[in-house]
Tab-separated table of C-alpha atoms and ligand atoms in Angstrom:
chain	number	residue	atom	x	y	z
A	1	UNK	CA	100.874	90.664	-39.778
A	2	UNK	CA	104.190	92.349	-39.375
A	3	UNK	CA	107.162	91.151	-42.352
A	4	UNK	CA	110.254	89.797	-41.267
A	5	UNK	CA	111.508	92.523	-42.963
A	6	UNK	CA	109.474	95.179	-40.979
A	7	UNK	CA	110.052	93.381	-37.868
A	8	UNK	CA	113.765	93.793	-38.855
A	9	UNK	CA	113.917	97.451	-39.307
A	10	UNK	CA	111.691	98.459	-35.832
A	11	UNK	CA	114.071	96.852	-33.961
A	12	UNK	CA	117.304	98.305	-31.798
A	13	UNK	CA	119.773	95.641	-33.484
A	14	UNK	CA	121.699	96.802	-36.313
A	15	UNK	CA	121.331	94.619	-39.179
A	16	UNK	CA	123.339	93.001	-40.852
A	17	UNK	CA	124.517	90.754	-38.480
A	18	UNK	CA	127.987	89.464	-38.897
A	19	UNK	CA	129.448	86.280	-38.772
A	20	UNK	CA	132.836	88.024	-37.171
A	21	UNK	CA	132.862	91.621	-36.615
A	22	UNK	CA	136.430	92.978	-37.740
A	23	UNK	CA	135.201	97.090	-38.440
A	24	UNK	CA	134.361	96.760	-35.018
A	25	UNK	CA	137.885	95.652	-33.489
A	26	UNK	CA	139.134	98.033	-36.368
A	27	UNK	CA	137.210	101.614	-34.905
A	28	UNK	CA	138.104	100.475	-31.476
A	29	UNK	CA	142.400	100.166	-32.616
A	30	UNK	CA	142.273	103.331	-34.337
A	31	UNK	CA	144.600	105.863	-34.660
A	32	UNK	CA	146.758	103.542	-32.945
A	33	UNK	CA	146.453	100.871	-36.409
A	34	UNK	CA	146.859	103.731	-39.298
A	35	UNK	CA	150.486	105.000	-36.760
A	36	UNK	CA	151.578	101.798	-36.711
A	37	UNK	CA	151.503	101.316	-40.849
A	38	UNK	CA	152.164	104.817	-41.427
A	39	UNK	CA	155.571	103.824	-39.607
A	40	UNK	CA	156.185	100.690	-41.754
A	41	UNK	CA	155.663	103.074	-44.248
A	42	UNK	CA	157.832	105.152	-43.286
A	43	UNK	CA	161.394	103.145	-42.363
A	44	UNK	CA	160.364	101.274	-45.070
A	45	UNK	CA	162.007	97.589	-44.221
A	46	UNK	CA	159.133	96.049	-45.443
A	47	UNK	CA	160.691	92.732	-45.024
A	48	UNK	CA	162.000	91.366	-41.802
A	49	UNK	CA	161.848	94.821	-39.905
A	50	UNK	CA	161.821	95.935	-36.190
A	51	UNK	CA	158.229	95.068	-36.132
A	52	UNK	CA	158.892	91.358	-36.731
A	53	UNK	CA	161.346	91.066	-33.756
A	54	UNK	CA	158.786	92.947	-31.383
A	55	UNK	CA	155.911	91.116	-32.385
A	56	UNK	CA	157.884	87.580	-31.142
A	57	UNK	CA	158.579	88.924	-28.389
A	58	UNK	CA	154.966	89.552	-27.874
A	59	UNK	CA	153.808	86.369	-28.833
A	60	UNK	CA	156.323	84.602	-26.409
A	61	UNK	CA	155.462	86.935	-23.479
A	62	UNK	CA	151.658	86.434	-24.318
A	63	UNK	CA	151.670	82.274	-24.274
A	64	UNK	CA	155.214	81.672	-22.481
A	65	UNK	CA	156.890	79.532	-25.144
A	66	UNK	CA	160.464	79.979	-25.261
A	67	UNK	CA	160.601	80.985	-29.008
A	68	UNK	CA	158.002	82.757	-31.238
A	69	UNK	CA	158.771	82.127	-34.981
A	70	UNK	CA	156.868	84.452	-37.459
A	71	UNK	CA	155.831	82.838	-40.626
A	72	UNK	CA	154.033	83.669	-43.893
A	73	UNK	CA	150.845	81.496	-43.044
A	74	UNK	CA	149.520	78.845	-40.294
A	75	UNK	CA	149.692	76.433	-43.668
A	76	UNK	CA	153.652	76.829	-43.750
A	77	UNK	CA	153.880	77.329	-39.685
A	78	UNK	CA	152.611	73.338	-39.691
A	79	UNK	CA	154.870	72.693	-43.112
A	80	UNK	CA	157.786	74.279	-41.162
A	81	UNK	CA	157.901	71.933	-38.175
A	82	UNK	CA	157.412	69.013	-40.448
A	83	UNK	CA	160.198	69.690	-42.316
A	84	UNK	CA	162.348	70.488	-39.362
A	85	UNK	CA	161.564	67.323	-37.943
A	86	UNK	CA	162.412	65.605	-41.265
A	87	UNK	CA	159.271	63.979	-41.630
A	88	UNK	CA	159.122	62.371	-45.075
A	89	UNK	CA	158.160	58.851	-46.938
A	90	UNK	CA	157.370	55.347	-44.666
A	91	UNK	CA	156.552	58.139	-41.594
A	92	UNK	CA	152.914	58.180	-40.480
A	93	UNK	CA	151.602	61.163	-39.329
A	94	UNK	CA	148.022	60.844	-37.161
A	95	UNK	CA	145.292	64.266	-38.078
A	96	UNK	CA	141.700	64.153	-37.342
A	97	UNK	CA	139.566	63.923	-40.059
A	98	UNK	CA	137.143	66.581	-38.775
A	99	UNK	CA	139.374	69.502	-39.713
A	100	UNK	CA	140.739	72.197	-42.296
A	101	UNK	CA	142.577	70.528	-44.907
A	102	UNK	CA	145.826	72.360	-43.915
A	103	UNK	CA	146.143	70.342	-41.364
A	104	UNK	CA	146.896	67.199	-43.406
A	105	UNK	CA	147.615	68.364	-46.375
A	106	UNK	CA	151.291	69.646	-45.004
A	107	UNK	CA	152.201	65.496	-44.251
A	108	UNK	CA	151.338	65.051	-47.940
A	109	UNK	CA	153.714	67.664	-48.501
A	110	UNK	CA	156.939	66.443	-47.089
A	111	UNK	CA	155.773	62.956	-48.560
A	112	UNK	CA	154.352	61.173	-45.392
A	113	UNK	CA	151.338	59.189	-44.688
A	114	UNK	CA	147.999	61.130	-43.056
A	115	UNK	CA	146.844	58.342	-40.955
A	116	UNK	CA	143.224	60.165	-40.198
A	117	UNK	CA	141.542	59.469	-36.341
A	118	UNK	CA	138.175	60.230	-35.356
A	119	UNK	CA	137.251	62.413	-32.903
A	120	UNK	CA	135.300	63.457	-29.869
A	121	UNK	CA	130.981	63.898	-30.533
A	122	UNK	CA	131.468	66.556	-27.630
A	123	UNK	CA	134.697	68.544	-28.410
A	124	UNK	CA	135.290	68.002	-31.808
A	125	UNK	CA	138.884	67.144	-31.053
A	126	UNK	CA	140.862	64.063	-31.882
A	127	UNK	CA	139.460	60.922	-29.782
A	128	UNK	CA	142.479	59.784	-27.399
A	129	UNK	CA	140.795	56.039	-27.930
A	130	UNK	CA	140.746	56.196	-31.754
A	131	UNK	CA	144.313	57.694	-32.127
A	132	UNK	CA	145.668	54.070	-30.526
A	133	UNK	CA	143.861	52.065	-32.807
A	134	UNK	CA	145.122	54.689	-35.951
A	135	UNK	CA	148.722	53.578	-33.975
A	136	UNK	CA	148.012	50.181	-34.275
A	137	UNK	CA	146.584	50.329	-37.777
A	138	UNK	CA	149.551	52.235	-39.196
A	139	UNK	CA	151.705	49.168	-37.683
A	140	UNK	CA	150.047	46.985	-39.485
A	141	UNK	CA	150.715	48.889	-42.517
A	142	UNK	CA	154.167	48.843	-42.015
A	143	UNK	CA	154.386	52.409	-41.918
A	144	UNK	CA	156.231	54.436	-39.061
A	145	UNK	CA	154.781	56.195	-36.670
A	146	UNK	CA	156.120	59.420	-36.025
A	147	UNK	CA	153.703	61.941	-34.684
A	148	UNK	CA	150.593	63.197	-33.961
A	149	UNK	CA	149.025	66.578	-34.948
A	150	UNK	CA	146.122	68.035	-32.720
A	151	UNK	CA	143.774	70.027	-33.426
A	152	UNK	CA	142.013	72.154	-30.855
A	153	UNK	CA	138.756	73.066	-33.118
A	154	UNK	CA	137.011	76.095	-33.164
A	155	UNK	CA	139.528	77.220	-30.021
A	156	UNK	CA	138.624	74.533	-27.626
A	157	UNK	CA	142.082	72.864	-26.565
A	158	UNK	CA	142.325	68.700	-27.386
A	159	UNK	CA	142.120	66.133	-24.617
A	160	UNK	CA	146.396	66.550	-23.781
A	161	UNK	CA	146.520	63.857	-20.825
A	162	UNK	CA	145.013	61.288	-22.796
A	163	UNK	CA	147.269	62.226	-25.828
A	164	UNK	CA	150.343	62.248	-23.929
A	165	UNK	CA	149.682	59.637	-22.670
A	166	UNK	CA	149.256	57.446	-26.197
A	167	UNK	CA	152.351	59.801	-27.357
A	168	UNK	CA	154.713	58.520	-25.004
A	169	UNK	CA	153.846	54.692	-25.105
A	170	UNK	CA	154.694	55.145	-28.557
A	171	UNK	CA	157.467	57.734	-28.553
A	172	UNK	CA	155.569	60.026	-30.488
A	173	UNK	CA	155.782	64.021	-30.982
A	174	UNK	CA	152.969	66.408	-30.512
A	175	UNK	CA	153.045	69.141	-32.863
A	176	UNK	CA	149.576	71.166	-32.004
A	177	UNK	CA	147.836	73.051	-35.093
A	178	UNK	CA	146.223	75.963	-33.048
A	179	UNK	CA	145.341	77.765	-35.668
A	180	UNK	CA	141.747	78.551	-33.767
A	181	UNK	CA	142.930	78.163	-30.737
A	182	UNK	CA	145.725	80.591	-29.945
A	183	UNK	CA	144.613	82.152	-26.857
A	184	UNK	CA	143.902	79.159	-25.504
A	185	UNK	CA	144.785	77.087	-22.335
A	186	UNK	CA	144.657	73.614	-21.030
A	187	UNK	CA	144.291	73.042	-17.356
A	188	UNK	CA	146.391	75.908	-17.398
A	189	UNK	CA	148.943	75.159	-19.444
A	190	UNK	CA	149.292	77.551	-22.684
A	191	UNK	CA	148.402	77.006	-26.137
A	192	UNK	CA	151.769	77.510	-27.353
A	193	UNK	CA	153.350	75.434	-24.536
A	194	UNK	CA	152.347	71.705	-25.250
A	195	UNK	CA	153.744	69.351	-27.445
A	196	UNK	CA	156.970	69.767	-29.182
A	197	UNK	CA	155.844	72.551	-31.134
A	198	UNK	CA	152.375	74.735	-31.756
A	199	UNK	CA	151.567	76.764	-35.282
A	200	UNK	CA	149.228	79.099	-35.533
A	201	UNK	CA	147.256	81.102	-38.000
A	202	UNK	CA	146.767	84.803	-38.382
A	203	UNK	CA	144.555	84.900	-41.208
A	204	UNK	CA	141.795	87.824	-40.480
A	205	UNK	CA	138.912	85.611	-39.102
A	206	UNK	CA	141.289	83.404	-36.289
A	207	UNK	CA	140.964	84.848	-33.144
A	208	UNK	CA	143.836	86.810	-33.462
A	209	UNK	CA	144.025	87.825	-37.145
A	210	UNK	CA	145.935	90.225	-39.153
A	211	UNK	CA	145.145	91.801	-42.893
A	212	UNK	CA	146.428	89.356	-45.141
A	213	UNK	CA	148.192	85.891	-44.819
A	214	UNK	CA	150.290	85.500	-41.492
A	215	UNK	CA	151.566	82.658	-38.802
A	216	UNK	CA	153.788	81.702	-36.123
A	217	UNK	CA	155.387	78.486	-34.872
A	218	UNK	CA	156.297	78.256	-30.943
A	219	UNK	CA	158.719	75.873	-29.146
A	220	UNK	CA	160.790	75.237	-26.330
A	221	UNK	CA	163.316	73.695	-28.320
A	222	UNK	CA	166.136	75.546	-29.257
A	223	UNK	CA	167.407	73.874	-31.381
A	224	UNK	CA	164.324	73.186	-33.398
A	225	UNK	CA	163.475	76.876	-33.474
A	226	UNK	CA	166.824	77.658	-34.752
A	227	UNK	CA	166.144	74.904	-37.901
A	228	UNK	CA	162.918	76.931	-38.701
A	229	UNK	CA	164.153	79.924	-38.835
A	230	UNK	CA	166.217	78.755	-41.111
A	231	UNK	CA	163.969	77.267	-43.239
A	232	UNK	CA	162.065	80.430	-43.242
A	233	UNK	CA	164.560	81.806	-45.391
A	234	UNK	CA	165.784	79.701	-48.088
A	235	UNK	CA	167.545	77.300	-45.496
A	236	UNK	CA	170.130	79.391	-44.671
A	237	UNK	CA	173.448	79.334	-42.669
A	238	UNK	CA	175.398	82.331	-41.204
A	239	UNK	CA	174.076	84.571	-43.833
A	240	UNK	CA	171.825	84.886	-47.032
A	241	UNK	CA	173.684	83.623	-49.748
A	242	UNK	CA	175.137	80.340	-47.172
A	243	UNK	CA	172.041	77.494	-48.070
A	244	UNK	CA	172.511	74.752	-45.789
A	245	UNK	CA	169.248	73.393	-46.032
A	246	UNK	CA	166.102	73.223	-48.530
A	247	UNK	CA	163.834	75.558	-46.900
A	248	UNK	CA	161.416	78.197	-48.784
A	249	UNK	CA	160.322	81.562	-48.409
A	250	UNK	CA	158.083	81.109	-45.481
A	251	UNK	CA	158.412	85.214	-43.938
A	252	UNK	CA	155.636	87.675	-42.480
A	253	UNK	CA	155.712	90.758	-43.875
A	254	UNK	CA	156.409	93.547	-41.508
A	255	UNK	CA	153.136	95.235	-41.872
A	256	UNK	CA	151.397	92.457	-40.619
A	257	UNK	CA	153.409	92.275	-37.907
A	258	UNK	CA	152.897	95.937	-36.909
A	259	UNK	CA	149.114	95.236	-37.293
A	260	UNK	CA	149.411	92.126	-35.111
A	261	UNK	CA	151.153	94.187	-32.391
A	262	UNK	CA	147.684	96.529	-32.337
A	263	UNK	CA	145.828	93.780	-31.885
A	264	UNK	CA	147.649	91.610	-29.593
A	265	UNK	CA	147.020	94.786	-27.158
A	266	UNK	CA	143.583	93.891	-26.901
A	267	UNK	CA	143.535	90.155	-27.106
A	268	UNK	CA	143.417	89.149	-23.673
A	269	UNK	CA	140.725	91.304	-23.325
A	270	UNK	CA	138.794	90.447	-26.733
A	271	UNK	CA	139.379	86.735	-25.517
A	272	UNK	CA	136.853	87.618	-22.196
A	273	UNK	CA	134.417	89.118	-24.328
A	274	UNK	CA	134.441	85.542	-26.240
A	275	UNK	CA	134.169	83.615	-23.520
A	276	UNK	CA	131.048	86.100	-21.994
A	277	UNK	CA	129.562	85.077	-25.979
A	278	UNK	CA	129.669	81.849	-25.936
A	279	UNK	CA	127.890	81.607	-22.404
A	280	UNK	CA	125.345	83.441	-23.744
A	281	UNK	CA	124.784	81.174	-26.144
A	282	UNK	CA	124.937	78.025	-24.086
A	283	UNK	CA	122.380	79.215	-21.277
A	284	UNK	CA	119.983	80.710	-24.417
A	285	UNK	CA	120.218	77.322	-26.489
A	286	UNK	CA	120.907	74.829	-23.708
A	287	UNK	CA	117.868	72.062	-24.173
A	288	UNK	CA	117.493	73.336	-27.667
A	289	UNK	CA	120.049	72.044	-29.084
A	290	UNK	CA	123.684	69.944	-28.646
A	291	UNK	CA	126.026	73.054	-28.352
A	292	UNK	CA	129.652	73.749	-27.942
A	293	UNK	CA	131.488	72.316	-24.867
A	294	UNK	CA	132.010	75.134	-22.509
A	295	UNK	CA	135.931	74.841	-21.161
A	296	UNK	CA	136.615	72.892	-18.184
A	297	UNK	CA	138.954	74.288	-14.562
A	298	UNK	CA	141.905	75.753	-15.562
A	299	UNK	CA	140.800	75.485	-19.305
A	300	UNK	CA	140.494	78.406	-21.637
A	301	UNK	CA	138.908	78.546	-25.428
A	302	UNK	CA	139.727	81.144	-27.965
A	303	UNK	CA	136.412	80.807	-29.385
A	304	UNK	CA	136.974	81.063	-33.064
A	305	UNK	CA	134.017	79.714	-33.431
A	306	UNK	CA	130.859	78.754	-31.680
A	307	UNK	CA	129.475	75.608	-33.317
A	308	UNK	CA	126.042	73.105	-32.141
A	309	UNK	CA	124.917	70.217	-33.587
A	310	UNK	CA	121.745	69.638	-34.880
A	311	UNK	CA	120.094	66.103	-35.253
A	312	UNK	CA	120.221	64.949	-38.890
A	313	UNK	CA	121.781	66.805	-42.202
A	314	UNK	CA	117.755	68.002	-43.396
A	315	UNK	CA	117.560	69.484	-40.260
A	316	UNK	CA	120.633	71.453	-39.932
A	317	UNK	CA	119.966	72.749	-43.805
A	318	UNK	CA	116.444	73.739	-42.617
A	319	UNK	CA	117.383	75.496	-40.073
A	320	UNK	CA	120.672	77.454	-41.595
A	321	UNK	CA	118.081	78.325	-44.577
A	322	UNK	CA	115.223	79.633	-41.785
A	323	UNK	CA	118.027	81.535	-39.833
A	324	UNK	CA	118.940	83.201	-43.248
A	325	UNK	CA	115.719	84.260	-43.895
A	326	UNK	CA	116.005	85.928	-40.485
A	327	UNK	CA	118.912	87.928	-41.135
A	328	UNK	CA	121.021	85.234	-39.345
A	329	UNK	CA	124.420	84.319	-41.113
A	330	UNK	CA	125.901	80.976	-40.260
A	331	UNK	CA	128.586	78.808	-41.621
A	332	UNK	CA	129.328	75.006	-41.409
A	333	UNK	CA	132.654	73.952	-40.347
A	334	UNK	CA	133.331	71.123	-42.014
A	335	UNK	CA	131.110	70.170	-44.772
A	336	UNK	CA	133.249	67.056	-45.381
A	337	UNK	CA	135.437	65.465	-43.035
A	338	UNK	CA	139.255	64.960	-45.341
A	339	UNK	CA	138.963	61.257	-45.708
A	340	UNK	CA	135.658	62.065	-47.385
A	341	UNK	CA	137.646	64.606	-49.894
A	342	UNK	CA	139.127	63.575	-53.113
A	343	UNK	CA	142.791	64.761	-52.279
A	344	UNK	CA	142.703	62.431	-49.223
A	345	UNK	CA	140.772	59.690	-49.917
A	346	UNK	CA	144.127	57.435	-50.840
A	347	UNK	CA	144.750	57.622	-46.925
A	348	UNK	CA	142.261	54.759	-45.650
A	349	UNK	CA	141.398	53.270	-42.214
A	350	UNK	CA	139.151	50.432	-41.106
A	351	UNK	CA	135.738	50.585	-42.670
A	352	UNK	CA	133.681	52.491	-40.512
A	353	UNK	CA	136.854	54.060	-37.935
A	354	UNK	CA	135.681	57.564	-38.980
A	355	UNK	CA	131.897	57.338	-37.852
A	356	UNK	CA	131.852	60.682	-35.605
A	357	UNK	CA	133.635	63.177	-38.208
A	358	UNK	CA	131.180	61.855	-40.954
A	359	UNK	CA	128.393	62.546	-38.854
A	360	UNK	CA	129.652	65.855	-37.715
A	361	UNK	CA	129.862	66.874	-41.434
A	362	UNK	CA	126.243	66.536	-41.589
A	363	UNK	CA	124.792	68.121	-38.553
A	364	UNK	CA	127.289	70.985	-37.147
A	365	UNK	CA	126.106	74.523	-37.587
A	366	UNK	CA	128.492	77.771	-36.193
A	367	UNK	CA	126.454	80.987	-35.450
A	368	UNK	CA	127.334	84.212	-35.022
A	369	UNK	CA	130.733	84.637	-32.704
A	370	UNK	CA	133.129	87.528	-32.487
A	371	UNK	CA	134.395	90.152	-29.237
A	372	UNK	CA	131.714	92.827	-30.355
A	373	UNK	CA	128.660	90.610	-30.169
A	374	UNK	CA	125.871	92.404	-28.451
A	375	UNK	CA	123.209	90.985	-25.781
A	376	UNK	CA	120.117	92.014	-27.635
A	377	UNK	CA	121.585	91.633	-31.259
A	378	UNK	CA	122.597	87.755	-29.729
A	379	UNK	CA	118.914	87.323	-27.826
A	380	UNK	CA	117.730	87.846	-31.628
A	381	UNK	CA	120.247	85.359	-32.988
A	382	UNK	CA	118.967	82.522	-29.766
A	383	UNK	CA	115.221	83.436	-30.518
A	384	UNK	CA	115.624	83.155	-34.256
A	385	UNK	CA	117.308	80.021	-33.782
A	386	UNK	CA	114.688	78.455	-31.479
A	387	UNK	CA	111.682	79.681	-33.847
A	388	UNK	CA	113.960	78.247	-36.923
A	389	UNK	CA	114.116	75.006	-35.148
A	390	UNK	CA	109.818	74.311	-34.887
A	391	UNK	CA	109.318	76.326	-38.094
B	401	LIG	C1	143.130	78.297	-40.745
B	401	LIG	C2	143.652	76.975	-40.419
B	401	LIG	C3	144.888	76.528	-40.913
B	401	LIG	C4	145.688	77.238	-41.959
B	401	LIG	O1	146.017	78.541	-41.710
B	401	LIG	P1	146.361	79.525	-42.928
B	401	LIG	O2	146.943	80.717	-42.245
B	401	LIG	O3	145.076	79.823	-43.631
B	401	LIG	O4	147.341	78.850	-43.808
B	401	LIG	C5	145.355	75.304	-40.468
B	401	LIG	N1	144.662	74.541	-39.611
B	401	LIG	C6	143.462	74.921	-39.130
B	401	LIG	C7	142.751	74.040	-38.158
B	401	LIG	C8	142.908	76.157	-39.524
B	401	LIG	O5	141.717	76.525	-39.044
């Protein structure tokens, strides 16, 4: 009988396959990427230059929000808002527990209460239903409700209506972390567009990624904007050495911003090939296996990652181990939901409010998912992962 390993090498995929694919987007940008940093290079403003200015702009044109704000991170895009909204002690702040620790660890930050909600089996995204009872529960407390921070995971966008909804019967703000999902619509609205404000990451494996550490908040507000891009720099007034405020050094550099500008050429596009991925995968696993939601009319995901959900913890280990054997990468997203994580596990709800992220923790599995995904090297990934399921 044939090895895995000979099996492997008579076949047309390439091996390895990758979890995301970024020397493929890179081959397909150049010369155009090396131009663009040989011109950083070259006028030399390696802080706040043209590029910066441009890639707003771009950002703004691409998801329709009034301002663009370049930051150093999606970490200090969410810190940002937060501490333009002067969020601080007695304010509770409502983050699902199923996400990257970012996302709650920026309330901590500006001294606030996380007041974790549970979210959807389905979408992975903050449960509408849960989010009143977190309300309710932070009442009780005697803390302050203040606002709520989505989360549209892996690039699907949240369940807005039913947020709004719960926002404005208790005069709270949306501020949505779409760090996956920039990209992203909902019932054609924009990721970028909803809620007060929107932060999002450009580290190198989000949809839209950069080399190195980047962000950006957006906002209709003027006001607001004005605030952060103040507290981008020091706090700042009219000029440099004016400090109005306590801000920090939150900038992008200008050679991620020229990179960005590359890549946001081919977004849009990179975004379809996502989307033709990810349907792939649900006709090839469908009946196999609980598998991403596919977006809704008028809906859009950014696909930063394409996640299913096995039955029990022994299972999904099994079959992550089996795929590996078969040259299959995958990755769990989360391992731990935050209440679950030492840092966080001061922030408590009602004994057993968090059932759906704990049992997410256990069973979720994300394959392969990137723009340059091929048919026959993903009809290996689906086969593997049907074999690695009886095996
Ligand atoms: C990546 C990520 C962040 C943080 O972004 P950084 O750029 O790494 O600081 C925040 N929230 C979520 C949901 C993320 O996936």
């Amino acid at each position: 009988m044939e090895s895995r390993k000979q099996q492997r090498e008579r076949s047309d995929i390439r091996f390895p396959i990758h979890f995301i694919d970024l020397e493929a987007q890179q081959s397909r940008l150049q010369p155009g990427l090396s131009e663009a940093i040989d011109r950083v290079l070259k006028h030399g403003a390696y802080i706040m230059g043209p590029e910066i200015d441009e890639l707003e702009k771009g950002l703004s044109a691409f998801c329709g929000a009034k301002h663009a704000i370049s930051c150093a991170n999606g970490t200090d895009a969410l810190a940002l808002v937060l501490m333009a909204l002067q969020v601080g002690a007695g304010d509770a702040i409502f983050v699902p527990s199923f996400t990257f620790a970012a996302t709650a660890e920026v309330v901590a930050w500006v001294g606030a209460s996380v007041v974790f909600v549970d979210v959807q089996p389905d979408s992975f995204n903050i449960c509408p239903a849960d989010l009143k009872k977190a309300v309710e529960y932070a009442l009780e407390q005697g803390l302050r409700p203040k606002g709520i921070i989505t989360v549209d995971l892996f690039g699907l966008p949240a369940d807005y209506d039913s947020i709004e909804a719960v926002a404005s019967s208790y005069d709270l703000w949306i501020m949505d972390d779409a760090a996956q999902s920039f990209g992203g619509r909902y019932k054609g609205r924009d990721i970028g567009t909803i809620g007060l404000a929107t932060a999002t990451s450009f580290f190198p494996a989000k949809p839209l990624g950069c080399y190195g550490d980047g962000g950006a908040v957006f906002t209709d507000d003027p006001d607001l904007a004005d605030v952060i891009k103040s507290l981008r720099v020091h706090g700042k007034g009219e000029e440099k050495y004016d400090n109005i405020r306590i801000g920090m050094n939150g900038r992008l550099d200008t050679l991620q911003a020229a990179i960005l500008l590359q890549k946001l050429s081919i977004f849009e596009d990179e975004l379809r090939a996502r989307q033709i991925v990810a349907e792939r995968y649900h006709a090839g696993l469908k009946g196999h296996v609980q598998t991403a939601l596919l977006p809704g009319p008028g809906d859009r995901s950014a696909w930063a990652q394409f996640t299913v959900v096995l039955d029990h913890k022994q299972n999904r280990d099994r079959v992550m181990k089996n795929l590996k054997d078969r040259g299959v990468p995958t990755a769990v997203y989360y391992p731990r939901p935050l209440h679950k994580q030492t840092a966080y596990s001061c922030y408590k709800r009602e004994d057993g409010a968090l059932r759906v992220s704990e049992n997410l923790a256990q069973n979720v599995l994300s394959l392969p998912m990137h723009p340059y995904l091929e048919a026959e090297t993903q009809d290996f990934i689906i086969d593997a992962f049907i074999k690695s399921l009886v095996q």
